mmCIF file of C-alpha atoms in Angstrom:
data_model
loop_
_atom_site.group_PDB
_atom_site.id
_atom_site.type_symbol
_atom_site.label_atom_id
_atom_site.label_comp_id
_atom_site.label_asym_id
_atom_site.label_seq_id
_atom_site.Cartn_x
_atom_site.Cartn_y
_atom_site.Cartn_z
ATOM 1 C CA MET V 1 -0.003 -0.018 0.014
ATOM 2 C CA LYS V 2 1.369 3.406 -1.013
ATOM 3 C CA PRO V 3 1.891 6.085 1.649
ATOM 4 C CA GLY V 4 -1.190 8.224 1.922
ATOM 5 C CA HIS V 5 -3.324 5.628 0.221
ATOM 6 C CA PRO V 6 -6.769 5.596 1.896
ATOM 7 C CA VAL V 7 -7.627 2.507 3.896
ATOM 8 C CA THR V 8 -10.515 0.651 2.245
ATOM 9 C CA ARG V 9 -12.786 -2.025 3.704
ATOM 10 C CA ARG V 10 -10.824 -4.597 1.710
ATOM 11 C CA ASP V 11 -7.489 -3.346 3.157
ATOM 12 C CA ARG V 12 -8.604 -3.646 6.771
ATOM 13 C CA PRO V 13 -7.458 -6.805 8.568
ATOM 14 C CA ARG V 14 -10.242 -9.258 9.158
ATOM 15 C CA ARG V 15 -11.534 -9.545 12.660
ATOM 16 C CA ARG V 16 -11.348 -12.922 14.262
ATOM 17 C CA PRO V 17 -14.837 -14.447 14.507
ATOM 18 C CA VAL V 18 -16.323 -14.348 17.992
ATOM 19 C CA ASP V 19 -15.814 -17.549 19.939
ATOM 20 C CA TRP V 20 -19.387 -17.745 21.145
ATOM 21 C CA GLU V 21 -18.882 -20.865 23.199
ATOM 22 C CA ARG V 22 -16.166 -19.148 25.246
ATOM 23 C CA ARG V 23 -18.419 -16.090 25.584
ATOM 24 C CA LEU V 24 -21.272 -18.249 26.866
ATOM 25 C CA TYR V 25 -19.034 -19.832 29.546
ATOM 26 C CA LEU V 26 -17.550 -16.500 30.614
ATOM 27 C CA THR V 27 -20.989 -14.894 30.865
ATOM 28 C CA ALA V 28 -22.396 -17.720 32.927
ATOM 29 C CA HIS V 29 -19.312 -18.154 35.134
ATOM 30 C CA PRO V 30 -17.097 -15.043 34.894
ATOM 31 C CA PHE V 31 -14.834 -16.061 37.764
ATOM 32 C CA ALA V 32 -15.005 -19.846 37.889
ATOM 33 C CA TYR V 33 -14.498 -20.418 34.158
ATOM 34 C CA PRO V 34 -11.114 -18.703 33.870
ATOM 35 C CA LEU V 35 -9.965 -20.609 36.950
ATOM 36 C CA LEU V 36 -11.223 -23.896 35.439
ATOM 37 C CA ARG V 37 -9.373 -23.295 32.139
ATOM 38 C CA GLY V 38 -6.313 -22.137 34.002
ATOM 39 C CA LEU V 39 -6.165 -25.432 35.860
ATOM 40 C CA ALA V 40 -6.017 -27.232 32.509
ATOM 41 C CA ARG V 41 -2.509 -25.824 32.062
ATOM 42 C CA ARG V 42 -1.395 -27.297 35.451
ATOM 43 C CA GLY V 43 -1.283 -30.883 34.110
ATOM 44 C CA PRO V 44 -3.480 -33.948 33.782
ATOM 45 C CA ILE V 45 -4.242 -34.083 37.503
ATOM 46 C CA VAL V 46 -3.401 -31.569 40.218
ATOM 47 C CA ARG V 47 -4.174 -31.040 43.891
ATOM 48 C CA VAL V 48 -5.592 -27.569 44.502
ATOM 49 C CA PRO V 49 -5.794 -26.424 48.143
ATOM 50 C CA GLY V 50 -9.367 -25.614 49.154
ATOM 51 C CA LEU V 51 -10.758 -27.103 45.962
ATOM 52 C CA GLY V 52 -9.689 -30.741 45.828
ATOM 53 C CA VAL V 53 -7.957 -33.018 43.340
ATOM 54 C CA VAL V 54 -8.716 -31.722 39.840
ATOM 55 C CA VAL V 55 -8.650 -34.121 36.875
ATOM 56 C CA ASN V 56 -8.098 -32.510 33.441
ATOM 57 C CA ASP V 57 -7.350 -35.637 31.370
ATOM 58 C CA ALA V 58 -10.017 -37.799 29.689
ATOM 59 C CA SER V 59 -8.274 -41.101 30.356
ATOM 60 C CA LEU V 60 -7.849 -40.333 34.050
ATOM 61 C CA ALA V 61 -11.405 -39.010 34.252
ATOM 62 C CA ARG V 62 -12.750 -42.278 32.799
ATOM 63 C CA GLU V 63 -10.600 -44.277 35.246
ATOM 64 C CA VAL V 64 -12.144 -42.380 38.159
ATOM 65 C CA LEU V 65 -15.693 -42.649 36.850
ATOM 66 C CA MET V 66 -15.389 -46.381 36.241
ATOM 67 C CA ASP V 67 -14.314 -47.085 39.830
ATOM 68 C CA GLY V 68 -17.535 -46.581 41.810
ATOM 69 C CA GLU V 69 -16.160 -48.228 44.878
ATOM 70 C CA THR V 70 -13.292 -45.774 45.392
ATOM 71 C CA PHE V 71 -14.800 -42.615 43.940
ATOM 72 C CA ARG V 72 -18.396 -42.183 45.105
ATOM 73 C CA LYS V 73 -21.315 -39.732 44.823
ATOM 74 C CA ASP V 74 -22.515 -40.189 48.412
ATOM 75 C CA GLY V 75 -19.665 -38.791 50.496
ATOM 76 C CA PRO V 76 -18.504 -35.369 51.682
ATOM 77 C CA GLY V 77 -18.087 -32.922 48.769
ATOM 78 C CA SER V 78 -19.991 -35.186 46.383
ATOM 79 C CA PRO V 79 -23.349 -34.550 44.552
ATOM 80 C CA GLY V 80 -25.031 -36.262 47.489
ATOM 81 C CA ASP V 81 -24.288 -33.221 49.668
ATOM 82 C CA LEU V 82 -25.991 -31.035 47.109
ATOM 83 C CA TRP V 83 -29.128 -32.956 46.144
ATOM 84 C CA THR V 84 -30.058 -35.304 49.012
ATOM 85 C CA PRO V 85 -31.766 -32.528 51.071
ATOM 86 C CA VAL V 86 -33.904 -31.674 48.017
ATOM 87 C CA LEU V 87 -34.600 -35.032 46.379
ATOM 88 C CA GLY V 88 -34.264 -37.497 49.241
ATOM 89 C CA PRO V 89 -31.755 -40.318 49.793
ATOM 90 C CA SER V 90 -32.921 -42.710 47.064
ATOM 91 C CA VAL V 91 -32.162 -41.203 43.647
ATOM 92 C CA LEU V 92 -29.388 -42.285 41.276
ATOM 93 C CA LEU V 93 -27.714 -38.910 41.639
ATOM 94 C CA ASN V 94 -26.653 -39.627 45.242
ATOM 95 C CA MET V 95 -26.417 -43.412 45.543
ATOM 96 C CA GLU V 96 -23.652 -45.991 45.344
ATOM 97 C CA GLY V 97 -23.062 -49.688 45.925
ATOM 98 C CA GLU V 98 -25.690 -52.401 45.808
ATOM 99 C CA ALA V 99 -28.610 -50.026 46.468
ATOM 100 C CA HIS V 100 -27.594 -47.982 43.441
ATOM 101 C CA ARG V 101 -27.112 -51.054 41.269
ATOM 102 C CA ALA V 102 -30.514 -52.446 42.291
ATOM 103 C CA LEU V 103 -32.356 -49.213 41.495
ATOM 104 C CA ARG V 104 -30.537 -48.779 38.230
ATOM 105 C CA ARG V 105 -31.350 -52.335 37.137
ATOM 106 C CA ARG V 106 -35.043 -51.583 37.681
ATOM 107 C CA LEU V 107 -34.760 -48.418 35.643
ATOM 108 C CA THR V 108 -32.717 -49.887 32.787
ATOM 109 C CA ASP V 109 -35.788 -50.648 30.658
ATOM 110 C CA LEU V 110 -37.472 -47.323 31.428
ATOM 111 C CA PHE V 111 -35.847 -45.354 28.587
ATOM 112 C CA VAL V 112 -35.100 -47.979 25.954
ATOM 113 C CA PRO V 113 -34.754 -46.352 22.515
ATOM 114 C CA SER V 114 -38.004 -47.816 21.152
ATOM 115 C CA TYR V 115 -40.000 -46.263 24.009
ATOM 116 C CA THR V 116 -38.235 -42.899 23.946
ATOM 117 C CA GLU V 117 -38.629 -42.633 20.171
ATOM 118 C CA ALA V 118 -42.323 -43.287 20.382
ATOM 119 C CA LEU V 119 -42.771 -40.852 23.305
ATOM 120 C CA CYS V 120 -40.976 -38.046 21.501
ATOM 121 C CA ASP V 121 -42.903 -38.678 18.267
ATOM 122 C CA ARG V 122 -46.181 -38.421 20.130
ATOM 123 C CA VAL V 123 -45.374 -35.449 22.419
ATOM 124 C CA LEU V 124 -43.409 -33.332 19.920
ATOM 125 C CA GLU V 125 -45.513 -33.837 16.820
ATOM 126 C CA GLU V 126 -47.616 -30.648 17.283
ATOM 127 C CA PRO V 127 -45.002 -28.220 18.677
ATOM 128 C CA LEU V 128 -42.470 -29.347 16.029
ATOM 129 C CA GLY V 129 -45.106 -28.892 13.374
ATOM 130 C CA ARG V 130 -45.697 -25.298 14.486
ATOM 131 C CA LEU V 131 -41.934 -24.643 14.604
ATOM 132 C CA GLY V 132 -41.396 -25.977 11.122
ATOM 133 C CA ASP V 133 -44.307 -23.923 9.754
ATOM 134 C CA ARG V 134 -42.927 -20.720 11.226
ATOM 135 C CA LEU V 135 -39.488 -21.343 9.716
ATOM 136 C CA ARG V 136 -40.994 -22.163 6.279
ATOM 137 C CA ARG V 137 -42.926 -18.909 6.349
ATOM 138 C CA GLY V 138 -39.685 -16.992 6.943
ATOM 139 C CA GLU V 139 -40.516 -15.902 10.462
ATOM 140 C CA THR V 140 -37.721 -15.124 12.911
ATOM 141 C CA VAL V 141 -37.703 -17.845 15.584
ATOM 142 C CA ASP V 142 -35.994 -17.735 18.981
ATOM 143 C CA LEU V 143 -34.475 -21.192 19.232
ATOM 144 C CA VAL V 144 -33.848 -20.739 22.949
ATOM 145 C CA ASP V 145 -37.585 -20.402 23.599
ATOM 146 C CA ALA V 146 -38.419 -23.196 21.138
ATOM 147 C CA ALA V 147 -35.956 -25.592 22.787
ATOM 148 C CA ARG V 148 -37.324 -24.831 26.212
ATOM 149 C CA VAL V 149 -40.843 -25.554 25.061
ATOM 150 C CA MET V 150 -39.825 -28.927 23.532
ATOM 151 C CA ALA V 151 -37.787 -30.027 26.549
ATOM 152 C CA ALA V 152 -40.561 -29.089 29.000
ATOM 153 C CA ALA V 153 -43.189 -30.815 26.858
ATOM 154 C CA VAL V 154 -41.294 -34.103 27.068
ATOM 155 C CA ILE V 155 -40.495 -33.870 30.749
ATOM 156 C CA SER V 156 -44.095 -32.958 31.433
ATOM 157 C CA GLU V 157 -45.110 -36.287 29.846
ATOM 158 C CA VAL V 158 -42.443 -38.167 31.793
ATOM 159 C CA ILE V 159 -43.586 -36.999 35.252
ATOM 160 C CA GLY V 160 -47.298 -37.144 34.468
ATOM 161 C CA LEU V 161 -48.227 -33.455 34.272
ATOM 162 C CA ASP V 162 -51.352 -32.473 32.380
ATOM 163 C CA ALA V 163 -49.623 -29.586 30.619
ATOM 164 C CA ARG V 164 -50.784 -29.236 27.013
ATOM 165 C CA THR V 165 -49.935 -25.709 25.972
ATOM 166 C CA GLU V 166 -46.721 -23.849 25.203
ATOM 167 C CA THR V 167 -47.517 -21.368 27.985
ATOM 168 C CA ALA V 168 -47.754 -24.248 30.476
ATOM 169 C CA TRP V 169 -44.522 -25.759 29.213
ATOM 170 C CA ARG V 170 -42.686 -22.415 29.499
ATOM 171 C CA ASP V 171 -43.889 -22.068 33.086
ATOM 172 C CA LEU V 172 -42.731 -25.596 33.872
ATOM 173 C CA PHE V 173 -39.269 -24.901 32.439
ATOM 174 C CA GLU V 174 -38.946 -21.684 34.427
ATOM 175 C CA GLN V 175 -39.754 -23.567 37.658
ATOM 176 C CA GLY V 176 -36.886 -25.932 37.046
ATOM 177 C CA GLU V 177 -34.595 -23.102 36.017
ATOM 178 C CA ARG V 178 -35.222 -21.402 39.374
ATOM 179 C CA VAL V 179 -33.911 -24.477 41.179
ATOM 180 C CA VAL V 180 -30.908 -25.175 38.920
ATOM 181 C CA SER V 181 -29.833 -21.507 38.927
ATOM 182 C CA MET V 182 -29.130 -21.791 42.649
ATOM 183 C CA VAL V 183 -26.083 -23.918 41.797
ATOM 184 C CA SER V 184 -22.806 -22.670 40.415
ATOM 185 C CA LEU V 185 -19.551 -24.366 39.572
ATOM 186 C CA ARG V 186 -18.396 -23.523 43.120
ATOM 187 C CA THR V 187 -21.442 -24.710 45.007
ATOM 188 C CA ARG V 188 -20.879 -27.563 47.499
ATOM 189 C CA ARG V 189 -24.279 -27.579 49.153
ATOM 190 C CA LEU V 190 -27.500 -25.578 49.176
ATOM 191 C CA SER V 191 -28.343 -23.297 52.056
ATOM 192 C CA PRO V 192 -31.495 -24.058 54.207
ATOM 193 C CA SER V 193 -33.379 -21.281 52.427
ATOM 194 C CA GLN V 194 -32.351 -22.610 49.009
ATOM 195 C CA VAL V 195 -33.431 -26.114 50.019
ATOM 196 C CA ARG V 196 -36.772 -24.682 51.134
ATOM 197 C CA ARG V 197 -37.303 -22.838 47.823
ATOM 198 C CA ALA V 198 -36.313 -25.905 45.824
ATOM 199 C CA ARG V 199 -38.784 -28.093 47.697
ATOM 200 C CA GLU V 200 -41.516 -25.502 47.096
ATOM 201 C CA VAL V 201 -41.035 -26.222 43.410
ATOM 202 C CA LEU V 202 -40.405 -29.940 43.526
ATOM 203 C CA ASP V 203 -42.863 -31.172 46.185
ATOM 204 C CA PRO V 204 -45.998 -30.277 44.149
ATOM 205 C CA LEU V 205 -44.455 -31.921 41.085
ATOM 206 C CA GLY V 206 -43.687 -34.990 43.234
ATOM 207 C CA ASP V 207 -47.312 -35.176 44.257
ATOM 208 C CA ILE V 208 -48.402 -35.188 40.616
ATOM 209 C CA ALA V 209 -45.786 -37.727 39.766
ATOM 210 C CA GLU V 210 -46.919 -39.942 42.608
ATOM 211 C CA LYS V 211 -50.517 -39.802 41.334
ATOM 212 C CA ALA V 212 -49.295 -40.858 37.871
ATOM 213 C CA TYR V 213 -47.265 -43.630 39.505
ATOM 214 C CA LEU V 214 -50.506 -45.113 40.849
ATOM 215 C CA GLY V 215 -52.238 -44.860 37.515
ATOM 216 C CA ASP V 216 -51.797 -46.195 33.957
ATOM 217 C CA GLU V 217 -48.801 -48.492 33.492
ATOM 218 C CA SER V 218 -48.336 -47.159 29.955
ATOM 219 C CA THR V 219 -46.994 -43.877 31.380
ATOM 220 C CA VAL V 220 -43.422 -43.440 32.516
ATOM 221 C CA MET V 221 -44.405 -43.150 36.191
ATOM 222 C CA GLY V 222 -46.786 -46.112 35.923
ATOM 223 C CA ARG V 223 -43.976 -48.151 34.366
ATOM 224 C CA MET V 224 -41.855 -47.316 37.420
ATOM 225 C CA ARG V 225 -44.436 -49.011 39.620
ATOM 226 C CA ALA V 226 -44.478 -52.028 37.280
ATOM 227 C CA LEU V 227 -40.683 -52.175 37.453
ATOM 228 C CA GLY V 228 -40.811 -52.462 41.229
ATOM 229 C CA LEU V 229 -39.906 -48.915 42.333
ATOM 230 C CA SER V 230 -41.400 -47.713 45.591
ATOM 231 C CA ARG V 231 -43.379 -44.458 45.770
ATOM 232 C CA GLU V 232 -40.375 -42.650 47.331
ATOM 233 C CA GLU V 233 -38.016 -43.924 44.648
ATOM 234 C CA ALA V 234 -40.400 -42.907 41.900
ATOM 235 C CA ARG V 235 -40.837 -39.418 43.371
ATOM 236 C CA GLY V 236 -37.072 -39.016 43.640
ATOM 237 C CA ALA V 237 -36.516 -40.223 40.104
ATOM 238 C CA ALA V 238 -39.177 -37.804 38.765
ATOM 239 C CA GLY V 239 -37.452 -34.898 40.561
ATOM 240 C CA ALA V 240 -34.057 -35.913 39.202
ATOM 241 C CA PHE V 241 -35.373 -36.280 35.635
ATOM 242 C CA PHE V 242 -37.081 -32.889 35.927
ATOM 243 C CA LEU V 243 -33.902 -31.093 37.070
ATOM 244 C CA THR V 244 -31.472 -32.824 34.691
ATOM 245 C CA GLY V 245 -33.719 -33.616 31.699
ATOM 246 C CA THR V 246 -34.855 -30.112 30.796
ATOM 247 C CA GLU V 247 -31.722 -27.960 31.123
ATOM 248 C CA THR V 248 -29.405 -30.284 29.186
ATOM 249 C CA VAL V 249 -31.616 -30.543 26.110
ATOM 250 C CA ALA V 250 -32.893 -26.963 26.134
ATOM 251 C CA THR V 251 -29.459 -25.424 26.439
ATOM 252 C CA PHE V 252 -27.835 -27.729 23.882
ATOM 253 C CA ILE V 253 -30.089 -27.310 20.820
ATOM 254 C CA PRO V 254 -29.420 -23.576 20.269
ATOM 255 C CA ARG V 255 -25.717 -24.158 20.761
ATOM 256 C CA LEU V 256 -25.663 -27.000 18.246
ATOM 257 C CA VAL V 257 -27.330 -24.863 15.581
ATOM 258 C CA ALA V 258 -25.018 -21.906 16.332
ATOM 259 C CA LEU V 259 -21.908 -24.109 16.090
ATOM 260 C CA LEU V 260 -23.027 -25.549 12.717
ATOM 261 C CA HIS V 261 -23.837 -22.025 11.497
ATOM 262 C CA ASP V 262 -20.554 -20.482 12.679
ATOM 263 C CA HIS V 263 -18.463 -23.289 11.084
ATOM 264 C CA GLY V 264 -20.402 -23.222 7.828
ATOM 265 C CA ARG V 265 -21.854 -26.741 8.231
ATOM 266 C CA LEU V 266 -25.551 -26.105 8.552
ATOM 267 C CA GLU V 267 -26.478 -27.044 5.011
ATOM 268 C CA ASP V 268 -24.119 -30.023 5.011
ATOM 269 C CA ALA V 269 -25.813 -31.393 8.145
ATOM 270 C CA ALA V 270 -29.251 -30.740 6.658
ATOM 271 C CA ARG V 271 -28.344 -32.864 3.625
ATOM 272 C CA ASP V 272 -26.385 -35.628 5.401
ATOM 273 C CA GLY V 273 -28.022 -37.457 8.283
ATOM 274 C CA ALA V 274 -24.769 -39.206 9.227
ATOM 275 C CA LEU V 275 -22.975 -35.852 9.427
ATOM 276 C CA LEU V 276 -25.765 -34.501 11.684
ATOM 277 C CA GLY V 277 -25.245 -37.481 14.010
ATOM 278 C CA ARG V 278 -21.516 -36.783 14.201
ATOM 279 C CA ALA V 279 -22.175 -33.065 14.618
ATOM 280 C CA VAL V 280 -24.445 -33.738 17.626
ATOM 281 C CA GLU V 281 -21.746 -35.810 19.350
ATOM 282 C CA GLU V 282 -19.074 -33.257 18.478
ATOM 283 C CA ALA V 283 -21.220 -30.357 19.724
ATOM 284 C CA MET V 284 -21.785 -32.266 22.982
ATOM 285 C CA ARG V 285 -17.999 -32.486 23.345
ATOM 286 C CA VAL V 286 -17.460 -28.793 22.697
ATOM 287 C CA THR V 287 -20.401 -27.548 24.826
ATOM 288 C CA THR V 288 -19.872 -30.171 27.554
ATOM 289 C CA PRO V 289 -23.325 -30.085 29.231
ATOM 290 C CA THR V 290 -21.753 -31.350 32.492
ATOM 291 C CA PRO V 291 -18.630 -29.170 32.690
ATOM 292 C CA VAL V 292 -17.661 -30.521 36.141
ATOM 293 C CA MET V 293 -18.362 -33.832 37.960
ATOM 294 C CA LEU V 294 -17.709 -34.447 41.677
ATOM 295 C CA ARG V 295 -16.683 -37.513 43.552
ATOM 296 C CA SER V 296 -15.702 -38.310 47.149
ATOM 297 C CA VAL V 297 -12.727 -40.614 47.772
ATOM 298 C CA HIS V 298 -13.448 -43.626 50.022
ATOM 299 C CA ARG V 299 -10.125 -45.470 49.922
ATOM 300 C CA ALA V 300 -6.512 -44.508 49.302
ATOM 301 C CA VAL V 301 -5.312 -44.977 45.686
ATOM 302 C CA THR V 302 -2.989 -43.308 43.230
ATOM 303 C CA VAL V 303 -4.377 -41.688 40.089
ATOM 304 C CA GLY V 304 -2.022 -40.375 37.429
ATOM 305 C CA GLY V 305 0.810 -40.341 39.931
ATOM 306 C CA VAL V 306 -1.162 -38.308 42.523
ATOM 307 C CA ALA V 307 -2.083 -40.016 45.834
ATOM 308 C CA VAL V 308 -5.667 -39.464 46.904
ATOM 309 C CA ARG V 309 -6.899 -40.264 50.428
ATOM 310 C CA PRO V 310 -10.304 -41.057 51.963
ATOM 311 C CA GLY V 311 -12.281 -37.857 52.346
ATOM 312 C CA ASP V 312 -10.623 -36.130 49.441
ATOM 313 C CA ARG V 313 -12.831 -34.347 46.979
ATOM 314 C CA VAL V 314 -12.212 -35.126 43.310
ATOM 315 C CA LEU V 315 -13.301 -32.550 40.803
ATOM 316 C CA ILE V 316 -13.413 -33.991 37.269
ATOM 317 C CA ALA V 317 -13.053 -30.992 34.939
ATOM 318 C CA THR V 318 -15.013 -32.609 32.141
ATOM 319 C CA HIS V 319 -14.900 -29.445 30.095
ATOM 320 C CA ASN V 320 -11.076 -29.418 30.159
ATOM 321 C CA CYS V 321 -10.954 -33.109 29.281
ATOM 322 C CA CYS V 322 -13.243 -32.537 26.275
ATOM 323 C CA ARG V 323 -11.842 -29.262 24.965
ATOM 324 C CA ALA V 324 -8.306 -30.685 24.905
ATOM 325 C CA HIS V 325 -9.421 -32.506 21.766
ATOM 326 C CA GLY V 326 -9.507 -29.200 19.799
ATOM 327 C CA PRO V 327 -12.110 -26.952 18.176
ATOM 328 C CA PHE V 328 -15.405 -28.054 16.710
ATOM 329 C CA ASP V 329 -14.898 -30.515 13.832
ATOM 330 C CA PRO V 330 -17.598 -33.104 13.197
ATOM 331 C CA ASP V 331 -15.326 -34.915 10.702
ATOM 332 C CA ARG V 332 -12.736 -35.790 13.349
ATOM 333 C CA PRO V 333 -13.463 -39.012 15.298
ATOM 334 C CA HIS V 334 -13.373 -39.066 19.080
ATOM 335 C CA PRO V 335 -10.738 -41.186 20.813
ATOM 336 C CA PRO V 336 -12.110 -44.056 22.938
ATOM 337 C CA GLU V 337 -11.413 -42.376 26.267
ATOM 338 C CA LEU V 338 -13.487 -39.383 25.263
ATOM 339 C CA ARG V 339 -16.547 -41.214 24.059
ATOM 340 C CA ARG V 340 -19.640 -39.512 25.576
ATOM 341 C CA LEU V 341 -17.679 -38.545 28.665
ATOM 342 C CA TRP V 342 -19.984 -35.555 29.080
ATOM 343 C CA PHE V 343 -22.727 -38.045 30.050
ATOM 344 C CA GLY V 344 -20.491 -39.801 32.537
ATOM 345 C CA ALA V 345 -19.084 -43.302 32.453
ATOM 346 C CA GLY V 346 -19.379 -46.572 34.321
ATOM 347 C CA PRO V 347 -22.096 -47.059 36.919
ATOM 348 C CA HIS V 348 -23.381 -43.470 36.694
ATOM 349 C CA PHE V 349 -23.569 -43.048 32.907
ATOM 350 C CA CYS V 350 -26.689 -40.931 32.289
ATOM 351 C CA ILE V 351 -29.749 -43.185 32.253
ATOM 352 C CA GLY V 352 -31.725 -40.552 30.354
ATOM 353 C CA TYR V 353 -29.258 -40.449 27.427
ATOM 354 C CA PRO V 354 -31.628 -42.150 24.915
ATOM 355 C CA LEU V 355 -34.446 -39.711 25.809
ATOM 356 C CA ALA V 356 -32.181 -36.647 25.435
ATOM 357 C CA MET V 357 -30.834 -37.797 22.080
ATOM 358 C CA ALA V 358 -34.329 -38.634 20.748
ATOM 359 C CA GLN V 359 -35.426 -35.051 21.520
ATOM 360 C CA ILE V 360 -32.305 -33.453 20.087
ATOM 361 C CA ARG V 361 -32.450 -35.366 16.810
ATOM 362 C CA ARG V 362 -36.106 -34.398 16.226
ATOM 363 C CA VAL V 363 -35.729 -30.716 16.924
ATOM 364 C CA ALA V 364 -32.470 -30.439 15.006
ATOM 365 C CA ARG V 365 -33.917 -32.084 11.937
ATOM 366 C CA THR V 366 -36.947 -29.772 12.021
ATOM 367 C CA VAL V 367 -34.740 -26.683 12.207
ATOM 368 C CA LEU V 368 -32.282 -27.851 9.542
ATOM 369 C CA VAL V 369 -35.054 -28.539 7.001
ATOM 370 C CA ALA V 370 -35.275 -24.700 6.745
ATOM 371 C CA ALA V 371 -31.512 -24.302 6.045
ATOM 372 C CA PRO V 372 -29.762 -22.170 5.036
ATOM 373 C CA LEU V 373 -30.411 -20.151 8.158
ATOM 374 C CA GLU V 374 -29.132 -16.761 9.281
ATOM 375 C CA ILE V 375 -28.712 -15.753 12.862
ATOM 376 C CA THR V 376 -30.382 -12.378 13.232
ATOM 377 C CA GLU V 377 -29.740 -11.854 16.975
ATOM 378 C CA ARG V 378 -27.984 -13.638 19.831
ATOM 379 C CA SER V 379 -26.955 -12.929 23.394
ATOM 380 C CA ALA V 380 -25.463 -14.940 26.237
ATOM 381 C CA ALA V 381 -27.360 -15.876 29.405
ATOM 382 C CA ARG V 382 -26.228 -14.805 32.898
ATOM 383 C CA GLY V 383 -26.888 -16.485 36.218
ATOM 384 C CA VAL V 384 -27.209 -20.012 34.795
ATOM 385 C CA LEU V 385 -25.442 -23.262 35.668
ATOM 386 C CA ILE V 386 -25.194 -24.660 32.172
ATOM 387 C CA PRO V 387 -23.890 -21.925 29.814
ATOM 388 C CA THR V 388 -26.437 -21.059 27.200
ATOM 389 C CA TYR V 389 -27.861 -18.391 24.951
ATOM 390 C CA ARG V 390 -30.409 -15.965 26.424
ATOM 391 C CA ARG V 391 -31.685 -15.542 22.874
ATOM 392 C CA LEU V 392 -30.734 -17.062 19.544
ATOM 393 C CA ALA V 393 -32.945 -15.714 16.748
ATOM 394 C CA VAL V 394 -32.789 -17.451 13.335
ATOM 395 C CA ARG V 395 -34.542 -17.063 10.038
ATOM 396 C CA SER V 396 -34.627 -19.156 6.943
ATOM 397 C CA VAL V 397 -32.662 -17.535 4.096
ATOM 398 C CA ARG V 398 -34.475 -19.658 1.554
ATOM 399 C CA ALA V 399 -37.898 -18.449 2.734
ATOM 400 C CA ARG V 400 -36.729 -14.830 2.714
ATOM 401 C CA GLU V 401 -35.324 -15.118 -0.812
ATOM 402 C CA GLY V 402 -38.537 -16.794 -1.957
ATOM 403 C CA ASP V 403 -40.588 -13.891 -0.577
ATOM 404 C CA ALA V 404 -38.260 -11.407 -2.370
ATOM 405 C CA ALA V 405 -38.633 -13.257 -5.631
#
């Protein structure tokens, strides 16, 4: 460029695209997230005073998760401390040993793929039809709101609620969000007032779930009775499904679409079902819906060269384990140690995985039919446990061009 030559738009250096995933995490956890990522540079496993033993490596994380006798969810500093006061002592989130294995065996057939596929087909047919129609007409759609509606519709069916409108589903989602938002990456246990507020939300839902448990065996709650669960176990399971089954799906779907859009793969995924399947798994890795997992040590062992002792708190930095594999790339296979680590491993692998995936596939396919899409507005959510968009507005480019023609 000659001296004095005016700078044109073409001459200006291109700005780096915004890393929206990083922005989502920083907005949700402005202090904890930089600390979490900083710990990734300290090595595969490191003892941090006041925090515990932090695992940043996928192979070591899987080793810990597979050993349910040494690393447990029912000791000090584990998820049991957090959720037992709210959900009771008999839910999979806070159990170990033979009691956990017995309950899990009874629940194994609850969410078999054939049942979850049929459930999602039935429950989501109408709301997905409305979503698809809006996109085909070229309307701007907030995928955050749409994903919340879909997730709440399914969980409403699971726990036996008679909620049939989008307004009712939004209200149900907001109730769960009020409970989950009490937890941060640093939370060890809920305060008495937080426990009271959580139970004000969950107890009425438990009453409804218990009534469904006593009713038709074709429902999820009725099937729990047929599988041999007690009323208390069924109530606890309904509460756990409500808290974990809505947030994961609702936060993931907008992030999946945004990742495909930002990496120029939306139309590819719309045309290729196999690519969409890989993209869902890869987006799960990048977004890491469970960024941290906690365990309590019950016997002395050595992990990755670090000695851990009974009473130690182990913090599995799942997000660090997953992001070490690199940026979003649905064409790159996952190594064995990373496979679905974000849903856990071993005795506590997420029992609701088939239900979550059935919902995600249906909503994603409906949205991608309208591709190419443009994102007209987006913003990050504050005060949430799982990082997510506050709003992600999309519109079909094809529908807009058709209107212009």
